[in-house]
Amino acid sequence: MTSLLGPAKTPWYFLIGAGIIMVYALCTSKKAHNVIKTSVDLSRQDEGEESFGSTPIARTLVRISMNIANGVTGIVPENAKKWINTRFRKDEAIIADGAAFDLVRASVNLVLAGLLIALGTSLKLPLSTTYVTFMVAMGTSLSDRAWGRDSAVYRITGVLSVIGGWFLTAGAAFTICFFVAMIIHFGGTIAIVVLIGLAAFSLIRSQIIYKKKKEKEKGSETLKQLMKSANSDEALQLMRQHTREELSKVLEYAENNFELTVTSFLHENLRGLRRAMGSTKFEKQLIKQMKRTGTVAMCKLDNNTVLEKGLYYYQGNDFASELVYSIARLCEPCLEHIDNNFNPLDAIQKGEFGDVAEDITYLIQQCRKKLENNDYTHFEEDIRRANDLNAQLSHLKREELQRIQSQTGSVRVSMVYLTMVQEAQNVVTYTINLMKVSRKFQLETDV
């Protein structure tokens, strides 16, 4: 350990080789590009799809900042406020096509980050260049009024997430280094070989997971093209494609989670119901994000197109939201019932509802395929099938009410069963309504 006290004597060709490897990695690594993308998204001048959600800490910070700003605004003279506002005229900013912000802010970011990094290096401070560059970008975006009231809470959540991730990574690396050193000290050569194999496995597994994650994010490319589009006709076609992609995901979720909820409840599978409930909470957040980005994207269409097709688009989003919430209302009482170890459904109830549930899952599957392929032929058959299913569910509801009147069976079982039947009807209705308005939005002429 005493060798660490002496000066480091690294051969110059090692330094050049390390620099070449680093530059190559920055130019080719998708993960490095993703880091830059996160920084650019958080400092973007205009509104759009936000990568992060909302957290209590971010909401509190925004609320405190707004109160302080309102207090300061009240004592600043009107002439001073008018002069300050003239320095932030967005219509005078020259932003290149597809750029997140103008060249003035980009130049300030580069110069200021470079100066801070050079100063830290000259003072031999252990600065992270990535951290300095990121914080400079966030500071300039805040001072450039890129964070409005509609986006501030999401941007602050993103900044806190990135900074928190760095600290967690540092703590994890520090702890893992301790254990690795201990393993090598006591395990010797064998331990080194095992650790190298484990590191290789971790890198390969991480790359596979990252590729799968990027595959799932491909759908957002359509939205990016839509936000860059300046032609109303092109924007309409891109918006139709984006809507098909998003609503298909909603129907896929509905198909999988409806089946998972019903099957898990009938077989008293608590783990499956918890998984379905967790998936439902996540889907609710995606629905909110879909509505928000769709409203922003609607600005790319001309007035005539918005008046003609806009209503169908918003109705489609509303039906998608109601579909998700119906499955949530179906899953919640089922989870509570099984979690409390209440009596299960009797054999008659299981058989009746199980058969109808299979038909509902099949209906959702057929609707999803039609939506994905943008092919609405034979859709009238799905409407008739949905009407038949609703009639069957109404019949099940009447039979259960008769059983309650005759006081046969458990009241708790009857309550959860009636809830399941009602929400199943809602699932069928909202699925068909979603398809109807989607067909009107996708086709050139209303049907």
Coordinates of C-alpha atoms in Angstrom, one line a residue:
M1 CA 0.0 0.0 0.0
T2 CA 3.0 2.3 0.5
S3 CA 3.4 2.5 -3.3
L4 CA 0.2 4.6 -3.5
L5 CA 2.0 7.4 -1.6
G6 CA 4.5 7.9 -4.5
P7 CA 3.8 9.9 -7.7
A8 CA 2.0 8.1 -10.6
K9 CA 4.3 7.3 -13.5
T10 CA 2.1 6.3 -16.4
P11 CA 3.8 5.8 -19.8
W12 CA 2.5 8.3 -22.4
Y13 CA 1.3 5.6 -24.8
F14 CA -1.0 4.2 -22.1
L15 CA -2.6 7.6 -21.8
I16 CA -3.0 8.0 -25.6
G17 CA -4.4 4.5 -25.9
A18 CA -6.9 5.1 -23.0
G19 CA -7.9 8.4 -24.7
I20 CA -8.5 6.6 -28.0
I21 CA -10.6 3.9 -26.4
M22 CA -12.7 6.5 -24.5
V23 CA -13.4 8.6 -27.6
Y24 CA -14.3 5.4 -29.6
A25 CA -16.6 4.3 -26.8
L26 CA -18.3 7.8 -26.7
C27 CA -18.9 7.7 -30.4
T28 CA -20.2 4.2 -30.7
S29 CA -21.8 3.3 -27.3
K30 CA -25.6 3.5 -27.4
K31 CA -25.6 3.9 -23.6
A32 CA -23.4 7.0 -23.9
H33 CA -25.8 8.4 -26.5
N34 CA -28.7 7.7 -24.1
V35 CA -26.9 9.7 -21.4
I36 CA -26.6 12.6 -23.8
K37 CA -30.3 12.2 -24.8
T38 CA -31.4 12.4 -21.2
S39 CA -29.5 15.6 -20.7
V40 CA -30.9 17.2 -23.9
D41 CA -34.5 16.1 -23.1
L42 CA -34.3 17.7 -19.7
S43 CA -33.0 21.0 -21.1
R44 CA -35.3 21.1 -24.1
Q45 CA -36.8 24.5 -24.8
D46 CA -40.2 23.4 -26.0
E47 CA -42.7 21.0 -24.4
G48 CA -43.1 17.4 -25.6
E49 CA -42.9 13.8 -24.3
E50 CA -41.4 13.9 -20.8
S51 CA -39.1 11.0 -19.9
F52 CA -39.7 11.3 -16.1
G53 CA -42.8 11.3 -13.9
S54 CA -43.7 13.4 -10.9
T55 CA -42.5 12.9 -7.4
P56 CA -43.5 14.5 -4.0
I57 CA -40.0 16.1 -3.6
A58 CA -40.2 17.7 -7.1
R59 CA -43.7 19.0 -6.5
T60 CA -42.7 20.5 -3.1
L61 CA -39.6 22.2 -4.7
V62 CA -41.7 23.6 -7.5
R63 CA -44.3 24.9 -5.0
I64 CA -41.7 26.5 -2.8
S65 CA -40.0 28.1 -5.8
M66 CA -43.2 29.5 -7.1
N67 CA -44.1 31.1 -3.8
I68 CA -40.6 32.7 -3.6
A69 CA -40.9 33.9 -7.2
N70 CA -44.3 35.4 -6.6
G71 CA -43.0 37.2 -3.5
V72 CA -40.0 38.6 -5.4
T73 CA -42.3 39.5 -8.4
G74 CA -44.5 41.6 -6.1
I75 CA -41.7 43.9 -5.1
V76 CA -39.9 44.3 -8.5
P77 CA -41.0 47.4 -10.4
E78 CA -43.1 46.9 -13.5
N79 CA -40.6 48.6 -15.8
A80 CA -37.9 46.2 -14.6
K81 CA -40.2 43.2 -15.2
K82 CA -41.0 44.4 -18.7
W83 CA -37.4 44.8 -19.5
I84 CA -36.6 41.3 -18.2
N85 CA -39.4 39.8 -20.2
T86 CA -38.0 41.4 -23.4
R87 CA -34.9 39.2 -22.9
F88 CA -37.0 36.1 -23.2
R89 CA -39.0 36.4 -26.4
K90 CA -39.3 32.9 -27.7
D91 CA -40.5 34.1 -31.1
E92 CA -37.2 35.8 -31.7
A93 CA -35.1 32.7 -30.8
I94 CA -33.5 31.0 -33.8
I95 CA -33.7 27.2 -33.2
A96 CA -32.6 24.9 -36.0
D97 CA -34.9 22.2 -37.2
G98 CA -35.0 19.3 -34.7
A99 CA -32.8 21.1 -32.2
A100 CA -33.7 21.2 -28.5
F101 CA -32.4 24.8 -27.9
D102 CA -30.6 27.6 -29.7
L103 CA -26.9 28.1 -30.4
V104 CA -26.5 30.8 -27.7
R105 CA -27.4 28.4 -24.9
A106 CA -25.4 25.6 -26.5
S107 CA -22.3 27.9 -26.7
V108 CA -22.8 28.9 -23.0
N109 CA -23.0 25.3 -22.0
L110 CA -19.8 24.3 -23.8
V111 CA -17.7 27.4 -22.7
L112 CA -18.9 27.3 -19.1
A113 CA -18.5 23.6 -18.7
G114 CA -15.0 23.7 -20.3
L115 CA -13.9 26.5 -17.9
L116 CA -15.1 24.7 -14.8
I117 CA -13.5 21.4 -15.9
A118 CA -10.2 23.2 -16.7
L119 CA -10.3 25.1 -13.4
G120 CA -11.0 21.9 -11.4
T121 CA -8.2 20.0 -13.3
S122 CA -5.7 22.8 -12.6
L123 CA -6.6 22.7 -8.9
K124 CA -6.4 18.9 -8.9
L125 CA -10.0 18.5 -7.8
P126 CA -11.6 15.1 -8.3
L127 CA -14.4 16.5 -10.5
S128 CA -16.6 14.3 -12.7
T129 CA -16.7 15.9 -16.2
T130 CA -20.1 14.3 -16.9
Y131 CA -21.5 15.8 -13.6
V132 CA -20.2 19.3 -14.4
T133 CA -21.5 19.3 -17.9
F134 CA -24.9 18.0 -16.8
M135 CA -25.4 20.5 -14.0
V136 CA -24.3 23.4 -16.3
A137 CA -26.9 22.3 -18.9
M138 CA -29.6 22.2 -16.2
G139 CA -28.6 25.6 -14.9
T140 CA -28.7 27.2 -18.3
S141 CA -32.1 25.6 -19.2
L142 CA -33.6 26.9 -15.9
S143 CA -32.3 30.4 -16.4
D144 CA -33.5 30.4 -20.0
R145 CA -37.1 29.7 -18.9
A146 CA -37.1 26.3 -20.5
W147 CA -38.8 24.9 -17.5
G148 CA -42.4 26.2 -17.5
R149 CA -45.1 25.4 -15.0
D150 CA -46.3 22.5 -17.2
S151 CA -42.9 20.8 -17.3
A152 CA -40.9 22.0 -14.2
V153 CA -42.0 19.1 -12.0
Y154 CA -41.0 16.5 -14.6
R155 CA -37.7 18.2 -15.3
I156 CA -36.8 18.5 -11.6
T157 CA -37.7 14.8 -11.1
G158 CA -35.4 13.9 -13.9
V159 CA -32.5 16.0 -12.4
L160 CA -33.0 14.5 -9.0
S161 CA -33.2 11.0 -10.5
V162 CA -29.9 11.4 -12.4
I163 CA -28.1 12.9 -9.4
G164 CA -29.5 10.3 -7.1
G165 CA -28.5 7.6 -9.5
W166 CA -24.9 8.8 -9.5
F167 CA -24.7 8.8 -5.7
L168 CA -26.2 5.3 -5.6
T169 CA -23.8 4.1 -8.2
A170 CA -20.9 5.5 -6.3
G171 CA -22.0 3.9 -3.0
A172 CA -22.6 0.6 -4.7
A173 CA -19.2 0.7 -6.5
F174 CA -17.5 1.5 -3.2
T175 CA -19.2 -1.4 -1.4
I176 CA -18.6 -3.9 -4.3
C177 CA -14.9 -2.9 -4.5
F178 CA -14.5 -3.8 -0.8
F179 CA -16.1 -7.3 -1.3
V180 CA -14.1 -7.9 -4.5
A181 CA -10.9 -7.0 -2.8
M182 CA -11.7 -9.4 0.1
I183 CA -12.6 -12.2 -2.3
I184 CA -9.4 -11.8 -4.3
H185 CA -7.3 -11.6 -1.1
F186 CA -8.7 -14.8 0.2
G187 CA -9.5 -16.6 -3.0
G188 CA -6.4 -15.9 -5.0
T189 CA -6.2 -16.9 -8.7
I190 CA -9.3 -19.0 -8.7
A191 CA -11.4 -16.1 -7.3
I192 CA -9.9 -13.8 -10.0
V193 CA -11.0 -16.2 -12.8
V194 CA -14.5 -16.6 -11.3
L195 CA -14.9 -12.8 -11.0
I196 CA -13.8 -12.2 -14.6
G197 CA -16.4 -14.7 -15.8
L198 CA -19.0 -13.1 -13.6
A199 CA -18.1 -9.7 -15.0
A200 CA -18.3 -10.9 -18.6
F201 CA -21.7 -12.5 -17.8
S202 CA -23.0 -9.3 -16.3
L203 CA -21.9 -7.2 -19.3
I204 CA -23.5 -9.6 -21.8
R205 CA -26.7 -9.8 -19.7
S206 CA -26.8 -6.0 -19.3
Q207 CA -26.4 -5.6 -23.1
I208 CA -29.3 -8.0 -23.8
I209 CA -31.6 -6.3 -21.4
Y210 CA -30.7 -2.9 -22.8
K211 CA -31.4 -4.0 -26.4
K212 CA -34.8 -5.4 -25.3
K213 CA -35.5 -2.0 -23.6
K214 CA -34.7 -0.1 -26.7
E215 CA -36.9 -2.4 -28.8
K216 CA -39.8 -1.4 -26.5
E217 CA -39.0 2.3 -27.0
K218 CA -39.0 2.1 -30.8
G219 CA -42.7 3.2 -30.8
S220 CA -41.6 6.7 -29.5
E221 CA -39.7 7.3 -32.8
T222 CA -43.1 7.9 -34.5
L223 CA -43.9 10.6 -32.0
K224 CA -40.5 12.2 -32.5
Q225 CA -41.1 12.4 -36.2
L226 CA -44.5 13.8 -35.5
M227 CA -43.2 16.6 -33.3
K228 CA -40.6 17.5 -36.0
S229 CA -43.2 17.5 -38.8
A230 CA -44.2 20.9 -40.3
N231 CA -46.7 19.5 -42.8
S232 CA -50.3 19.0 -41.6
D233 CA -51.0 16.0 -43.9
E234 CA -47.8 14.3 -42.9
A235 CA -48.5 15.0 -39.2
L236 CA -51.9 13.5 -39.6
Q237 CA -50.5 10.2 -41.0
L238 CA -47.8 10.1 -38.3
M239 CA -50.4 10.8 -35.6
R240 CA -52.6 7.9 -37.0
Q241 CA -49.6 5.6 -36.9
H242 CA -48.7 6.8 -33.3
T243 CA -52.3 6.3 -32.2
R244 CA -52.4 2.7 -33.6
E245 CA -49.2 1.9 -31.7
E246 CA -50.4 3.3 -28.4
L247 CA -53.9 2.0 -28.5
S248 CA -52.7 -1.4 -29.6
K249 CA -50.5 -1.5 -26.4
V250 CA -53.5 -0.6 -24.3
L251 CA -55.6 -3.4 -25.8
E252 CA -52.6 -5.8 -25.4
Y253 CA -52.5 -4.8 -21.7
A254 CA -56.3 -5.2 -21.4
E255 CA -56.1 -8.7 -23.0
N256 CA -53.3 -9.9 -20.8
N257 CA -54.4 -8.3 -17.5
F258 CA -58.1 -9.2 -17.8
E259 CA -57.2 -12.8 -18.4
L260 CA -54.6 -12.8 -15.6
T261 CA -57.0 -11.2 -13.1
V262 CA -59.9 -13.6 -13.8
T263 CA -57.7 -16.7 -13.9
S264 CA -55.8 -15.7 -10.8
F265 CA -59.0 -15.0 -8.9
L266 CA -60.7 -18.3 -10.0
H267 CA -57.6 -20.2 -8.9
E268 CA -57.0 -18.1 -5.8
N269 CA -53.6 -17.1 -7.0
L270 CA -52.6 -14.1 -4.8
R271 CA -49.3 -13.5 -6.5
G272 CA -50.9 -13.3 -10.0
L273 CA -53.4 -10.7 -8.7
R274 CA -50.7 -8.6 -7.1
R275 CA -48.8 -8.7 -10.4
A276 CA -51.9 -7.6 -12.3
M277 CA -52.5 -4.8 -9.8
G278 CA -48.9 -3.6 -10.2
S279 CA -49.2 -3.6 -13.9
T280 CA -52.4 -1.7 -13.7
K281 CA -50.8 1.1 -11.7
F282 CA -48.0 1.4 -14.2
E283 CA -50.5 1.4 -17.1
K284 CA -52.4 4.3 -15.6
Q285 CA -49.2 6.4 -15.7
L286 CA -48.7 5.5 -19.3
I287 CA -52.2 6.6 -20.1
K288 CA -51.6 10.0 -18.5
Q289 CA -48.4 10.4 -20.5
M290 CA -50.2 9.3 -23.7
K291 CA -52.9 11.9 -23.2
R292 CA -50.4 14.6 -22.5
T293 CA -48.2 13.9 -25.5
G294 CA -51.2 13.5 -27.8
T295 CA -52.5 17.0 -26.8
V296 CA -49.1 18.5 -27.6
A297 CA -48.9 16.6 -30.9
M298 CA -52.4 17.8 -31.9
C299 CA -50.9 21.3 -32.3
K300 CA -49.1 20.0 -35.5
L301 CA -52.5 19.6 -37.3
D302 CA -54.3 22.4 -39.1
N303 CA -57.6 23.8 -37.8
N304 CA -59.8 21.9 -40.3
T305 CA -58.2 18.6 -39.5
V306 CA -58.4 19.2 -35.7
L307 CA -62.1 20.0 -36.0
E308 CA -62.8 16.9 -38.2
K309 CA -60.6 14.3 -36.5
G310 CA -59.7 15.8 -33.1
L311 CA -62.9 14.7 -31.3
Y312 CA -62.3 11.1 -32.4
Y313 CA -58.8 11.2 -31.1
Y314 CA -59.7 12.5 -27.7
Q315 CA -62.6 10.1 -27.4
G316 CA -60.3 7.2 -28.2
N317 CA -57.9 8.3 -25.4
D318 CA -60.9 8.6 -23.0
F319 CA -62.2 5.1 -23.8
A320 CA -58.6 3.7 -23.4
S321 CA -58.4 5.4 -20.0
E322 CA -61.8 4.0 -19.0
L323 CA -60.8 0.5 -20.2
V324 CA -57.7 0.6 -18.0
Y325 CA -59.6 1.9 -15.0
S326 CA -62.3 -0.8 -15.5
I327 CA -59.7 -3.5 -15.2
A328 CA -58.3 -1.8 -12.1
R329 CA -61.8 -1.8 -10.6
L330 CA -62.0 -5.4 -11.5
C331 CA -58.7 -6.4 -10.0
E332 CA -58.9 -4.4 -6.8
P333 CA -61.8 -6.2 -5.1
C334 CA -60.5 -9.6 -6.4
L335 CA -57.2 -8.9 -4.8
E336 CA -58.8 -7.8 -1.5
H337 CA -61.0 -10.9 -1.5
I338 CA -58.2 -13.4 -2.0
D339 CA -55.8 -11.5 0.3
N340 CA -58.3 -11.7 3.2
N341 CA -58.8 -15.5 2.5
F342 CA -62.6 -15.1 2.0
N343 CA -64.7 -17.9 0.5
P344 CA -64.1 -18.5 -3.2
L345 CA -66.8 -18.5 -5.9
D346 CA -68.9 -21.7 -6.1
A347 CA -68.6 -24.1 -9.0
I348 CA -71.6 -22.6 -10.8
Q349 CA -70.2 -19.0 -10.6
K350 CA -66.7 -20.2 -11.7
G351 CA -68.1 -22.1 -14.7
E352 CA -70.5 -19.3 -15.9
F353 CA -68.0 -16.4 -15.6
G354 CA -65.0 -18.4 -16.8
D355 CA -66.7 -19.2 -20.1
V356 CA -67.7 -15.6 -20.7
A357 CA -64.3 -14.3 -19.7
E358 CA -62.6 -16.5 -22.4
D359 CA -64.9 -15.0 -25.0
I360 CA -64.1 -11.4 -23.7
T361 CA -60.4 -12.1 -24.0
Y362 CA -60.9 -13.4 -27.5
L363 CA -62.9 -10.3 -28.4
I364 CA -60.1 -8.0 -27.2
Q365 CA -57.5 -10.0 -29.1
Q366 CA -59.5 -9.7 -32.3
C367 CA -59.9 -6.0 -31.8
R368 CA -56.2 -5.5 -31.1
K369 CA -55.3 -7.3 -34.4
K370 CA -57.6 -5.2 -36.4
L371 CA -56.2 -2.0 -34.8
E372 CA -52.6 -3.1 -35.4
N373 CA -53.2 -3.9 -39.1
N374 CA -55.5 -0.9 -39.5
D375 CA -58.1 -3.4 -41.1
Y376 CA -61.6 -3.0 -39.9
T377 CA -63.3 -5.5 -42.2
H378 CA -65.7 -7.8 -40.4
F379 CA -65.7 -5.3 -37.5
E380 CA -69.5 -5.6 -37.4
E381 CA -69.1 -9.2 -36.3
D382 CA -67.2 -8.0 -33.3
I383 CA -69.9 -5.5 -32.5
R384 CA -72.5 -8.3 -32.6
R385 CA -70.3 -10.5 -30.5
A386 CA -69.9 -7.7 -27.9
N387 CA -73.7 -7.2 -27.7
D388 CA -74.1 -11.0 -27.1
L389 CA -71.5 -10.9 -24.4
N390 CA -73.2 -8.0 -22.7
A391 CA -76.5 -9.8 -22.8
Q392 CA -74.9 -12.9 -21.2
L393 CA -73.3 -10.8 -18.5
S394 CA -76.7 -9.1 -17.8
H395 CA -78.2 -12.6 -17.5
L396 CA -75.5 -13.6 -15.0
K397 CA -76.2 -10.5 -13.0
R398 CA -79.9 -11.2 -12.8
E399 CA -79.3 -14.8 -11.7
E400 CA -76.9 -13.7 -9.0
L401 CA -79.5 -11.2 -7.7
Q402 CA -82.0 -14.0 -7.5
R403 CA -79.5 -16.1 -5.5
I404 CA -79.1 -13.1 -3.1
Q405 CA -82.9 -12.8 -2.7
S406 CA -83.1 -16.5 -1.9
Q407 CA -80.3 -16.1 0.6
T408 CA -78.1 -18.9 -0.8
G409 CA -74.4 -18.4 -0.8
S410 CA -72.0 -15.8 0.9
V411 CA -72.8 -12.1 0.7
R412 CA -69.1 -11.2 0.2
V413 CA -68.9 -13.7 -2.6
S414 CA -72.0 -12.2 -4.3
M415 CA -70.6 -8.7 -3.9
V416 CA -67.3 -9.4 -5.6
Y417 CA -69.0 -11.5 -8.2
L418 CA -71.4 -8.7 -9.2
T419 CA -68.5 -6.3 -9.3
M420 CA -66.7 -8.7 -11.7
V421 CA -69.7 -9.0 -13.9
Q422 CA -70.3 -5.2 -14.0
E423 CA -66.6 -4.4 -14.8
A424 CA -66.5 -7.1 -17.4
Q425 CA -69.4 -5.4 -19.2
N426 CA -67.5 -2.1 -19.0
V427 CA -64.5 -3.8 -20.5
V428 CA -66.5 -5.1 -23.5
T429 CA -68.3 -1.7 -24.0
Y430 CA -65.1 0.4 -23.8
T431 CA -63.2 -1.9 -26.1
I432 CA -65.9 -1.7 -28.8
N433 CA -66.3 2.1 -28.3
L434 CA -62.5 2.5 -28.6
M435 CA -62.5 0.6 -31.9
K436 CA -65.4 2.6 -33.3
V437 CA -63.8 6.0 -32.7
S438 CA -60.4 4.6 -33.8
R439 CA -61.9 3.5 -37.1
K440 CA -63.3 7.0 -37.6
F441 CA -60.0 8.6 -36.8
Q442 CA -58.0 6.3 -39.0
L443 CA -60.1 6.3 -42.1
E444 CA -60.2 9.3 -44.5
T445 CA -64.0 9.5 -44.4
D446 CA -66.2 8.9 -41.4
V447 CA -68.0 5.6 -41.2

